[in-house]
Short mmCIF file of C-alpha atoms and ligand atoms in Angstrom, two decimals:
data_model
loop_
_atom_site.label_atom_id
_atom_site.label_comp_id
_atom_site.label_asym_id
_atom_site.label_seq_id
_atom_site.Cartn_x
_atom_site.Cartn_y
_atom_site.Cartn_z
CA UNK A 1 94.44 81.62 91.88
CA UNK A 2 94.85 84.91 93.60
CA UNK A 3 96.23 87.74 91.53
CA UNK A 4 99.37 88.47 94.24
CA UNK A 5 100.89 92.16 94.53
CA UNK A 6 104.28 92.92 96.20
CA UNK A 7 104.46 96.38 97.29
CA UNK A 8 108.21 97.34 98.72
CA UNK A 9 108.36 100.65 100.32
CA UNK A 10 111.66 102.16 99.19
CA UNK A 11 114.12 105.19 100.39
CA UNK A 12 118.02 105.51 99.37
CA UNK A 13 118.11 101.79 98.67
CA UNK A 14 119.92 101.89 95.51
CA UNK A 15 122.66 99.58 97.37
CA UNK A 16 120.18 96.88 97.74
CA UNK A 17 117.43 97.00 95.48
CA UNK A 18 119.38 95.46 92.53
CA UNK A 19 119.81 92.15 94.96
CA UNK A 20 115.77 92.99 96.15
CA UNK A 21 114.11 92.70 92.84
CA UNK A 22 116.43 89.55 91.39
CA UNK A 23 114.92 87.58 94.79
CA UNK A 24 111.41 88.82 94.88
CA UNK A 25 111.13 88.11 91.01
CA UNK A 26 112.38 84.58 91.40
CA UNK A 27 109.92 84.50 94.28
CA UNK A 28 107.12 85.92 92.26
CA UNK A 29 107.82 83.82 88.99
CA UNK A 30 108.08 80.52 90.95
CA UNK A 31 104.51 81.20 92.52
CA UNK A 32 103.28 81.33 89.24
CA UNK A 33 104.67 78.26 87.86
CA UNK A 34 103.09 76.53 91.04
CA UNK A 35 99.96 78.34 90.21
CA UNK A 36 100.25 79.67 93.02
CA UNK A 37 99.59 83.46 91.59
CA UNK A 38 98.23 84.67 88.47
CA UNK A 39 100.33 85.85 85.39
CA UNK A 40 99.23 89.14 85.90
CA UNK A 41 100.57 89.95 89.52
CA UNK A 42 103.44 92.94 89.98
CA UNK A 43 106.22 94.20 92.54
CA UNK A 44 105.11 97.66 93.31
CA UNK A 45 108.58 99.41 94.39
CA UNK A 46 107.34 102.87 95.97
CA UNK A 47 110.29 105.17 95.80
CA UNK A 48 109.70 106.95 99.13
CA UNK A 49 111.37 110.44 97.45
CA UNK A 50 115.00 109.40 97.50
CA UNK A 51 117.68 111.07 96.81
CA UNK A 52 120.17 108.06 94.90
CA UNK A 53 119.60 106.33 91.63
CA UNK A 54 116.62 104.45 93.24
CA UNK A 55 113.79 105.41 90.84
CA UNK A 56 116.30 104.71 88.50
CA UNK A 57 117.04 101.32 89.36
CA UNK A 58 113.14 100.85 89.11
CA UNK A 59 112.16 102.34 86.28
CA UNK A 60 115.21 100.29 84.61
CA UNK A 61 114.08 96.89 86.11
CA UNK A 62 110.37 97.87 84.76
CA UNK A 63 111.55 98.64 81.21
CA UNK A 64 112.49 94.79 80.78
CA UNK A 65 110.59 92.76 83.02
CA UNK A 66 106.68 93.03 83.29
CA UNK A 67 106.23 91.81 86.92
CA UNK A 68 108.73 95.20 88.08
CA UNK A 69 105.95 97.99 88.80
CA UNK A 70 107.25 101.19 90.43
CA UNK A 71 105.45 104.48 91.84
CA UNK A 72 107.43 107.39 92.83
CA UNK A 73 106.25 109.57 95.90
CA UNK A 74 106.95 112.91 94.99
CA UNK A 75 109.01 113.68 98.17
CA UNK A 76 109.72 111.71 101.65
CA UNK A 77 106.73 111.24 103.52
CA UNK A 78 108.08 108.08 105.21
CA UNK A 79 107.64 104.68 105.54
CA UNK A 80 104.30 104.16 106.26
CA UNK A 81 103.02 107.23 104.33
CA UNK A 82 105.19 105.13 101.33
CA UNK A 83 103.95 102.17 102.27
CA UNK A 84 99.99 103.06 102.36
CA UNK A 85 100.91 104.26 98.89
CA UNK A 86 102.25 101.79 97.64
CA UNK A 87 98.85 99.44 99.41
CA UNK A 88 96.49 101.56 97.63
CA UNK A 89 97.77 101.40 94.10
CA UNK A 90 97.91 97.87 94.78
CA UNK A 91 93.86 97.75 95.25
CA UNK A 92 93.53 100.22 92.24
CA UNK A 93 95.14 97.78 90.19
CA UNK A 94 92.36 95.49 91.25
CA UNK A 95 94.70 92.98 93.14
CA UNK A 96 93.33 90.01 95.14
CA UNK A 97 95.91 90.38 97.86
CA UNK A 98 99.04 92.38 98.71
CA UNK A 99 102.08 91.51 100.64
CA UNK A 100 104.08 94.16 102.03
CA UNK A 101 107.87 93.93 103.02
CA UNK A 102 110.65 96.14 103.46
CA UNK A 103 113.66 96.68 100.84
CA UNK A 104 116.47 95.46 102.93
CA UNK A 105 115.64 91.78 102.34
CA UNK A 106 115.27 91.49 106.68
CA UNK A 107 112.19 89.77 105.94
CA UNK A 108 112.57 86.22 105.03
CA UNK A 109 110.73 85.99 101.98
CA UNK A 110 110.75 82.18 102.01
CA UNK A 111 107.45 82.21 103.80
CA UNK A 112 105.57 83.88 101.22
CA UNK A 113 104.03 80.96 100.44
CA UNK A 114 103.02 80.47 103.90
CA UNK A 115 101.15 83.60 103.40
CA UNK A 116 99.34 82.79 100.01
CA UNK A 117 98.30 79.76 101.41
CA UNK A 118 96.68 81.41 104.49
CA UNK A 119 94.83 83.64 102.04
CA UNK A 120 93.30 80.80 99.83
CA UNK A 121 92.36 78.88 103.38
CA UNK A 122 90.11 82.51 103.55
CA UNK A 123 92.51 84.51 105.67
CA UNK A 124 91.84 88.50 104.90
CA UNK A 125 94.62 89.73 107.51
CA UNK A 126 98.08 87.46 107.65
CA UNK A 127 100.80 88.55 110.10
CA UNK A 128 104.51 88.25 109.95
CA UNK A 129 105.46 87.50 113.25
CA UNK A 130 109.44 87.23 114.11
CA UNK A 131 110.55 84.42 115.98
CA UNK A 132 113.26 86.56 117.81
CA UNK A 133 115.26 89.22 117.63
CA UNK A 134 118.80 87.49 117.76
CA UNK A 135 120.18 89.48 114.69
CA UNK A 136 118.64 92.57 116.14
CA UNK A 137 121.16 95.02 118.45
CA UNK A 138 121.19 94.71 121.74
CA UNK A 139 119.28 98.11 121.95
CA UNK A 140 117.17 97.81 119.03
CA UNK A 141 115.21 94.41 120.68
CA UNK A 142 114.75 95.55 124.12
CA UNK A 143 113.58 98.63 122.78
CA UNK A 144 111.56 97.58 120.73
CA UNK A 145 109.99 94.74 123.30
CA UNK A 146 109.67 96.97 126.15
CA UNK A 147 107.52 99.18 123.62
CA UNK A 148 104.96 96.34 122.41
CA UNK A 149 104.73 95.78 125.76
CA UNK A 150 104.00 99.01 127.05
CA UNK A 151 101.06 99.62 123.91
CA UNK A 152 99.63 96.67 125.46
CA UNK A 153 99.57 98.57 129.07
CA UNK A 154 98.09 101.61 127.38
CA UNK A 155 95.61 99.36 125.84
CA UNK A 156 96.44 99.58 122.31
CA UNK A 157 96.02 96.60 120.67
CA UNK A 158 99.02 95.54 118.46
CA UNK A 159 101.05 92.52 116.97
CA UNK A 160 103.76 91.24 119.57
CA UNK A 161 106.87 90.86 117.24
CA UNK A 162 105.38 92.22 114.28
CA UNK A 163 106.35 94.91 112.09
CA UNK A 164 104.72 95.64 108.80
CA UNK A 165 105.45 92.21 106.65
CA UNK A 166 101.91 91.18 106.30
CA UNK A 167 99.71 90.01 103.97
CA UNK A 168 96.29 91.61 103.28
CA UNK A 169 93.07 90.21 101.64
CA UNK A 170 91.05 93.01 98.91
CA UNK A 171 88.58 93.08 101.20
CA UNK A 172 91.00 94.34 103.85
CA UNK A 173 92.78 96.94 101.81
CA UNK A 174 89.05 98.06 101.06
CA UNK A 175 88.21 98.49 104.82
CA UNK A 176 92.20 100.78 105.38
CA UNK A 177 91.10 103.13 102.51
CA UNK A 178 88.71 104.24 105.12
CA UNK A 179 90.56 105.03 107.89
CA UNK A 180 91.78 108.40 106.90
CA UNK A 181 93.69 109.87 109.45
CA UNK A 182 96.99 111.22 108.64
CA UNK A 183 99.55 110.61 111.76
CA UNK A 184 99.71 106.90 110.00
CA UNK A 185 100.54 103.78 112.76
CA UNK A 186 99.63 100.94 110.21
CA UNK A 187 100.54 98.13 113.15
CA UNK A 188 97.97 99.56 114.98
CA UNK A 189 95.18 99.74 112.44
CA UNK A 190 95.19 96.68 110.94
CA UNK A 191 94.02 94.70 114.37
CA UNK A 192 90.86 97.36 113.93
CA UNK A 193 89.93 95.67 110.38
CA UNK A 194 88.42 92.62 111.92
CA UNK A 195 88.09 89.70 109.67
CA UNK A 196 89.78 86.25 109.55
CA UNK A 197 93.72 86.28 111.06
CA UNK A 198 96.41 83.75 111.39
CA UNK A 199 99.98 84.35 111.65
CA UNK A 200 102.87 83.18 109.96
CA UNK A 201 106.25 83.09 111.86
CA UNK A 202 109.95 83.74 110.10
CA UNK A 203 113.67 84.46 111.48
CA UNK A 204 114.42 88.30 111.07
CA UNK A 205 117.46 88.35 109.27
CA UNK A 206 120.41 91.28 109.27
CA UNK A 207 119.68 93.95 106.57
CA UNK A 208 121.39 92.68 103.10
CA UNK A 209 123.33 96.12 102.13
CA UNK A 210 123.17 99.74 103.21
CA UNK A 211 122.19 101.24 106.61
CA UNK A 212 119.21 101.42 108.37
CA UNK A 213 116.71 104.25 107.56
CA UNK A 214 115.55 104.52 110.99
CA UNK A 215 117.50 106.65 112.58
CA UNK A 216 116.96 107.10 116.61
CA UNK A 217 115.20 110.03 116.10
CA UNK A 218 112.41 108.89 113.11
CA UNK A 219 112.28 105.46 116.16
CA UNK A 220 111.15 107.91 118.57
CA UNK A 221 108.87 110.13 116.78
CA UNK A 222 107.09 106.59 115.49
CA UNK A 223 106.98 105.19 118.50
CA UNK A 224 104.93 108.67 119.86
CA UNK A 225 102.86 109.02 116.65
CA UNK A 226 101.78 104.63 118.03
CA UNK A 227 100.95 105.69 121.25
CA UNK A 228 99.22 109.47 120.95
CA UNK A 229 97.39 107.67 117.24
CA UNK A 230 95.84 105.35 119.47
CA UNK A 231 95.50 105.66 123.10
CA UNK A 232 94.23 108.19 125.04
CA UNK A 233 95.75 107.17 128.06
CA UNK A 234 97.93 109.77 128.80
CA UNK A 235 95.35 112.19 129.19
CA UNK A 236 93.55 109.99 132.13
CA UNK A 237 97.34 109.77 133.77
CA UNK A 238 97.56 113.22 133.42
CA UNK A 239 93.97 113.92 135.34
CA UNK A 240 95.06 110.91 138.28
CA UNK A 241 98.36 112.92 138.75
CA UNK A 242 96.72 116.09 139.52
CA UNK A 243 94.08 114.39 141.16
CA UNK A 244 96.70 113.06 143.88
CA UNK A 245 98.78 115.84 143.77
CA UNK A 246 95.47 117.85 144.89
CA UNK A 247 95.00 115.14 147.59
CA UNK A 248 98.28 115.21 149.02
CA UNK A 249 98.53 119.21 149.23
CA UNK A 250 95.27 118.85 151.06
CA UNK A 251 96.88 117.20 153.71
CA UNK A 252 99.93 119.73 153.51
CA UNK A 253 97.89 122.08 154.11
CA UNK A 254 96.05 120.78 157.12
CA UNK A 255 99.48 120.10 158.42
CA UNK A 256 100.55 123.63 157.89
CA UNK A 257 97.70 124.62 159.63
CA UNK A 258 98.28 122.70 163.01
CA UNK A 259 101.85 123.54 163.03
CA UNK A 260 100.81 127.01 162.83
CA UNK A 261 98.75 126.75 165.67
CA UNK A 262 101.07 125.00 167.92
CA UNK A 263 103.40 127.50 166.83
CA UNK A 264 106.09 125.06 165.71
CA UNK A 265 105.92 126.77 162.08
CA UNK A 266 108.78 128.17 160.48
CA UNK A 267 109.83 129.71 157.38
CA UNK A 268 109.82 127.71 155.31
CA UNK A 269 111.76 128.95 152.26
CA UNK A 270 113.08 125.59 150.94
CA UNK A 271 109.89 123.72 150.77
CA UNK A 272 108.23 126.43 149.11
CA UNK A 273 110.66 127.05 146.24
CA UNK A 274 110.71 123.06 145.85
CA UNK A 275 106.84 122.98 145.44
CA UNK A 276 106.98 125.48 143.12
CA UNK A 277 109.72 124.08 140.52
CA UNK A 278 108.07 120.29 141.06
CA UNK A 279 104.46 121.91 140.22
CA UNK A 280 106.10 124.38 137.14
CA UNK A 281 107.73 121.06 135.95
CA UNK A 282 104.75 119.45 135.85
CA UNK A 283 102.78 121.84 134.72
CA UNK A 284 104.79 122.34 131.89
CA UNK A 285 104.89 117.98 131.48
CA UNK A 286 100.81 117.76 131.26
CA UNK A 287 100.86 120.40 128.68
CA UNK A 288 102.95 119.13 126.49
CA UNK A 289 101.29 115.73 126.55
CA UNK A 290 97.89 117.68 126.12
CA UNK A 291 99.48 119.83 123.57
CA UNK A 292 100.88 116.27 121.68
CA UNK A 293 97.32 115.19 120.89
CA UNK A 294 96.43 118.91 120.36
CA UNK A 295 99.11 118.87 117.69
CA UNK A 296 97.37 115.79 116.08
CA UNK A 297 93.83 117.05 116.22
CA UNK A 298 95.34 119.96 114.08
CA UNK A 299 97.10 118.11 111.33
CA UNK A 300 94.43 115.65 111.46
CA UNK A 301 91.45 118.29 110.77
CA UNK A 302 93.91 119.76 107.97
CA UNK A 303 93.39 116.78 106.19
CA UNK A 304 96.57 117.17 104.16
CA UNK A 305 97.53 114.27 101.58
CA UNK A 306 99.02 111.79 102.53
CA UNK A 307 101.29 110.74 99.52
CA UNK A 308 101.28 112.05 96.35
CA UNK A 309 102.37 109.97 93.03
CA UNK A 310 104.65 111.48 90.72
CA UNK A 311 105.14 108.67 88.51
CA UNK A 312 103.37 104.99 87.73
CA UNK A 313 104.87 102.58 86.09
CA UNK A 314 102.50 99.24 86.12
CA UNK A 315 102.43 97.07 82.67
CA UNK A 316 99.38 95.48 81.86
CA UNK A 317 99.90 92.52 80.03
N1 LIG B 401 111.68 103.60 104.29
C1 LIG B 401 110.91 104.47 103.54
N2 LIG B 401 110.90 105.81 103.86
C2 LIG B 401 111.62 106.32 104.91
C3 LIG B 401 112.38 105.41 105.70
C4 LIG B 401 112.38 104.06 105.37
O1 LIG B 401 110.24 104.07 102.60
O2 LIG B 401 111.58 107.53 105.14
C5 LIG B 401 111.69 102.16 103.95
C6 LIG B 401 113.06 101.55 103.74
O3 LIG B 401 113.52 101.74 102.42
C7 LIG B 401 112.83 100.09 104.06
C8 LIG B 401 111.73 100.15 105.12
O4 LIG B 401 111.15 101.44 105.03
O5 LIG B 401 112.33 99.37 102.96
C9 LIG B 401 112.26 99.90 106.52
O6 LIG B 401 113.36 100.73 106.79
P1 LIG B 401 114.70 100.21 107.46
O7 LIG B 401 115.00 98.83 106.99
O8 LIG B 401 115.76 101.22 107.23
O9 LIG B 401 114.28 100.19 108.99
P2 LIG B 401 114.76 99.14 110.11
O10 LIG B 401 114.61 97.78 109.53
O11 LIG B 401 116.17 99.49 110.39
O12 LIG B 401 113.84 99.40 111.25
MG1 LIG B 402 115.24 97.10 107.84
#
């Protein structure tokens, strides 16, 4: 029997959290009637620095009922900086495997079991992979797909469909304490752990309470941090585009040159002033991209923490 951890990444979820922990604990204590999990596996809630009464609601819950663990970040570092937090008290704890899933109850935590039994077939890595995206927005899903499908074009190998309800192994959460870097894409470092896979499907369904912490903005700078964490693609586009661009001004210039001497050449104000915003523009476009991954080699040499616990509540028997 596998000693099973929960670990539920948390931020202004006071709305549904009360609902969260009643289901996952029903979850949890029915596994271990099954024998499905030890007596000693916990729900670690990481409060990801919140600003409502959700540490409170935790450290409540934990006060009367042993499987409720809680850490609390000392500030926002976001979701995956919460949720690699939450991972790696998990292995301090000595777990045999964690499952992660987010606090809004999207992920249908009726295939738990599915998961479990993955592990004790000798699975180290087990995906949660979303049959579709019906209950998503309109926006949200082709958004979404047209980015898994574009990591794939930059060669970055990553789940279709999945997002970060997954179940890992002790000897997987072992091998992600090693990767150390700081910009943290946890959907694209996983696939780099190797070991046994398999995937478990579920139906995504609408968040239970409260609104999305997501904003358009955080989507955007995640969906950068994916690409510039893991591909260094850009950079080669970068090097073709000013390769052609040097090819084609070639020929300009050879045609400038023969108009000039069949005196057909005249001045030529307009194409001049357009070569020069097109070539500022992207200039100024291939340094920024450059200046992206510069940006990341700096906070990456810094080295800077990536979470830092305030708080741990975790009974032991
Ligand atoms: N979350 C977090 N820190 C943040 C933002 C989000 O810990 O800064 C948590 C949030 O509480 C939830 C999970 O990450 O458990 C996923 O967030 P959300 O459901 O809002 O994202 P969506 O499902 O809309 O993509
Ligand atoms: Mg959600």
């Amino acid at each position: 029997m596998p000693k099973v951890y929960f670990v539920i990444p948390c931020y202004n979820e006071e709305e549904v959290l009360p609902e969260t922990i009643k289901r996952l604990n029903s979850k949890l204590c029915e596994l271990i009637e099954q024998e499905k999990a030890t007596d000693d596996s916990r729900m670690i809630f990481v409060d990801d620095g919140s600003r409502d009464k959700t540490w409170s609601i935790i450290s409540a819950y934990s006060r009367e009922n042993k499987y409720v663990g809680g850490v609390k970040l000392a500030h926002n570092r976001g979701h995956q900086n919460a949720l690699l937090g939450g991972l790696m008290t998990a292995k301090e704890e000595g777990c045999d495997c964690v499952i992660s899933l987010d606090a809004d109850l999207q992920d249908d935590i009726g295939v738990i079991d599915q998961f479990i039994d993955k592990y004790m077939q000798g699975c180290e890595v087990v995906y949660g992979v979303r049959n579709s995206r019906k209950k998503d927005t309109f926006f949200k899903r082709s958004t979404a797909q047209g980015y898994y499908k574009f990591m794939k074009l930059l060669g970055v190998d990553i789940v279709y469909n999945h997002a970060d309800y997954r179940l890992l192994g002790s000897k997987a959460l072992d091998a992600l304490s090693e990767y150390k870097e700081v910009n943290l894409f946890l959907r694209g470092i996983v696939p780099l752990i190797g070991y046994r896979t398999d995937y478990v499907y579920y139906e995504r369904n609408e968040r239970f309470a409260g609104e999305s912490k997501y904003p358009l903005k955080k989507m955007l700078r995640f969906a950068v941090d994916g690409i510039t964490s893991f591909s260094v693609k850009p950079l080669k586009i970068i090097s073709n585009i000013g390769l052609v661009i040097c090819a084609l001004s070639v020929i300009g210039f050879i045609y400038a040159l023969i108009s000039l001497i069949l005196g057909s050449a005249v001045a030529g104000w307009a194409s001049t002033i357009c070569s020069i915003w097109f070539l500022g523009g992207l200039q100024m476009l291939c340094i920024g991209i450059v200046g992206t991954y510069v940006g990341k080699i700096y906070s990456e040499v810094k080295a800077r923490p990536r979470y830092r616990i305030e708080e741990k509540i975790i009974v032991k028997e």
